[in-house]
Coordinates of C-alpha atoms in Angstrom, one line a residue:
M1 CA -2.9 261.2 111.5
G2 CA -1.0 264.3 110.7
K3 CA 0.7 265.0 107.4
K4 CA 4.2 264.6 108.9
S5 CA 3.5 261.3 110.7
R6 CA 1.9 259.8 107.6
S7 CA 5.0 260.7 105.5
M8 CA 7.3 259.3 108.1
R9 CA 5.3 256.0 108.2
D10 CA 5.4 255.8 104.4
E11 CA 9.2 256.2 104.4
G12 CA 9.6 253.6 107.1
L13 CA 10.8 256.0 109.8
Q14 CA 7.8 255.4 112.0
R15 CA 8.7 255.2 115.7
T16 CA 8.1 251.8 117.2
D17 CA 8.7 250.8 120.9
N18 CA 10.2 247.4 121.5
S19 CA 10.4 248.0 125.3
M20 CA 14.2 247.8 125.2
D21 CA 16.2 250.1 127.4
L22 CA 18.3 252.7 125.7
T23 CA 21.2 252.0 128.1
S24 CA 22.4 249.4 130.5
W25 CA 22.7 252.0 133.2
P26 CA 20.0 251.8 135.9
Q27 CA 17.4 254.5 135.7
V28 CA 16.7 256.8 138.6
V29 CA 13.3 256.4 140.1
A30 CA 11.2 259.5 140.3
I31 CA 10.9 261.1 143.8
N32 CA 7.7 260.6 145.6
Q33 CA 6.8 264.2 146.2
K34 CA 4.4 263.5 149.1
N35 CA 7.3 262.2 151.2
Y36 CA 10.1 264.5 149.9
Y37 CA 10.7 266.3 153.1
T38 CA 10.4 263.3 155.4
D39 CA 12.8 260.5 156.3
Y40 CA 10.8 258.1 154.2
L41 CA 13.3 255.6 152.4
K42 CA 16.3 257.8 153.2
R43 CA 17.7 255.5 155.9
D44 CA 19.0 252.0 155.2
D45 CA 16.8 250.3 157.8
Q46 CA 13.7 251.3 155.9
F47 CA 14.5 249.1 152.9
L48 CA 13.0 245.6 153.0
A49 CA 16.2 243.9 151.8
Y50 CA 18.2 245.6 154.6
R51 CA 15.6 244.6 157.2
L52 CA 15.5 241.0 156.0
Q53 CA 19.3 240.8 156.2
N54 CA 19.2 242.3 159.7
E55 CA 16.5 239.8 160.9
E56 CA 18.5 236.9 159.5
N57 CA 21.7 238.1 161.3
R58 CA 19.7 238.6 164.5
S59 CA 18.2 235.1 164.3
R60 CA 21.6 233.6 163.5
M61 CA 23.1 235.4 166.6
A62 CA 20.2 234.2 168.8
K63 CA 20.7 230.6 167.6
A64 CA 24.4 230.8 168.2
A65 CA 23.8 232.2 171.7
K66 CA 21.3 229.4 172.5
E67 CA 23.8 226.8 171.4
R68 CA 26.6 228.5 173.4
D69 CA 24.4 228.6 176.5
R70 CA 23.4 225.0 176.0
A71 CA 27.0 224.0 175.6
L72 CA 28.0 225.9 178.8
A73 CA 25.1 224.3 180.7
M74 CA 26.2 220.8 179.6
S75 CA 29.8 221.5 180.4
K76 CA 28.9 222.8 183.9
Q77 CA 26.9 219.6 184.6
N78 CA 29.8 217.3 183.6
E79 CA 32.6 219.2 185.4
L80 CA 33.3 219.2 189.1
P81 CA 34.0 222.6 190.6
L82 CA 37.7 223.4 191.1
P83 CA 38.9 223.9 194.7
E84 CA 39.5 227.5 195.5
E85 CA 42.9 228.8 196.7
E86 CA 43.1 229.9 200.3
A87 CA 42.9 233.6 201.0
D88 CA 46.3 233.8 202.9
Q89 CA 48.4 232.5 199.9
D90 CA 50.3 235.0 197.9
T91 CA 49.5 235.4 194.2
T92 CA 51.7 237.0 191.6
M93 CA 50.5 239.8 189.3
G94 CA 50.3 237.4 186.3
E95 CA 47.9 235.1 188.1
V96 CA 45.5 237.9 189.0
G97 CA 45.2 239.0 185.4
N98 CA 44.4 235.4 184.2
E99 CA 41.6 235.0 186.7
E100 CA 39.9 238.2 185.4
E101 CA 40.2 237.1 181.8
E102 CA 38.7 233.7 182.6
A103 CA 35.7 235.2 184.3
V104 CA 33.3 236.2 181.5
A105 CA 31.7 239.6 182.1
G106 CA 28.2 239.1 183.5
S107 CA 28.5 235.4 183.9
K108 CA 27.7 235.6 187.6
T109 CA 25.3 238.5 187.6
I110 CA 21.6 237.6 187.7
V111 CA 19.3 240.1 186.0
V112 CA 15.5 240.3 186.8
H113 CA 13.7 242.5 184.2
V114 CA 10.2 243.2 185.3
G115 CA 8.2 244.3 182.2
S116 CA 4.6 245.1 181.7
Q117 CA 3.9 241.9 179.8
N118 CA 6.8 239.6 180.6
L119 CA 9.2 238.9 183.5
R120 CA 12.6 238.0 182.2
I121 CA 15.2 236.3 184.5
G122 CA 18.7 235.2 183.5
L123 CA 22.4 235.9 183.7
A124 CA 23.7 239.2 182.3
S125 CA 25.6 237.3 179.7
D126 CA 22.5 235.4 178.4
A127 CA 21.3 236.5 175.1
L128 CA 17.8 234.9 175.7
P129 CA 16.8 234.9 179.3
K130 CA 13.9 232.8 180.6
T131 CA 10.6 234.7 179.8
I132 CA 7.5 234.3 182.0
P133 CA 4.2 236.0 181.2
M134 CA 3.1 238.6 183.8
V135 CA -0.2 237.6 185.5
I136 CA -1.9 239.3 188.4
A137 CA -4.2 236.8 190.0
H138 CA -5.3 235.5 193.4
R139 CA -6.4 232.0 194.3
S140 CA -10.1 231.8 195.1
E141 CA -11.4 229.4 197.7
T142 CA -14.4 228.4 195.6
N143 CA -15.1 228.3 191.9
E144 CA -17.2 231.1 190.3
S145 CA -19.8 228.6 189.2
E146 CA -20.2 227.2 192.8
E147 CA -20.7 230.6 194.4
N148 CA -24.3 231.5 195.5
G149 CA -25.5 228.0 195.0
G150 CA -24.5 227.9 191.3
E151 CA -26.9 230.7 190.3
P152 CA -25.5 232.9 187.6
K153 CA -24.7 236.5 188.6
P154 CA -26.3 238.8 187.5
K155 CA -29.4 236.6 187.2
R156 CA -31.2 236.8 183.9
L157 CA -34.9 237.7 184.1
K158 CA -37.4 236.1 181.7
M159 CA -40.7 237.6 180.7
D160 CA -43.8 235.5 180.9
D161 CA -45.1 236.3 177.4
G162 CA -41.7 235.3 175.7
E163 CA -40.9 238.7 174.2
M164 CA -37.5 240.3 174.4
M165 CA -36.7 242.6 177.3
E166 CA -34.8 245.9 177.0
P167 CA -31.1 245.2 177.4
E168 CA -30.8 247.5 180.4
K169 CA -33.4 245.5 182.3
M170 CA -32.4 242.0 181.2
F171 CA -30.1 241.4 184.1
G172 CA -32.3 242.7 186.9
P173 CA -32.3 245.8 189.1
D174 CA -28.7 245.4 190.3
V175 CA -27.3 246.0 186.8
S176 CA -29.8 248.5 185.5
D177 CA -29.1 250.9 188.4
H178 CA -25.4 251.2 187.6
P179 CA -24.3 253.3 184.6
I180 CA -22.7 251.5 181.8
R181 CA -19.4 253.3 182.2
D182 CA -18.8 251.6 185.6
S183 CA -18.7 248.2 183.9
M184 CA -16.4 249.3 181.1
R185 CA -12.6 248.9 181.3
R186 CA -10.7 252.1 182.2
D187 CA -7.4 252.4 180.4

């Protein structure tokens, strides 16, 4: 200890830290210098609290849309369709405006969205259309295990002495002739 700090301690002026803030004002967090020139934490949507609030709002809206769609579907099942007016009758300007207001935008438009993973079908006003996974397949006349008399293809060869074969020769000459890259998936 130095001469000055010893004398301060003797006089009772030694500095002690009680982990109490000097002020009630919030302290500014130091800038992360690695990300200073980027958009890191400069937009609201990058903060966890903001994202959680948005996710909650989105789930609330989806739930409300599902309930609204369910209520519309139930009301359509219970109601009989109204008879349409004949085309030769005259209508006033006020009646034309009411019909347009009654028709919800997109309530009669069917949307088919073909995506790479899902096929979505629904009305344009639906918040959550029906989602069907995309599958490319064809129906086979026979099962794979029943083809060629039930023999596995490629047929595995066994050695007489029981030792392991080289992996390239394990499945016979049909597979060993082809390079490995032919059997790999090409993206």
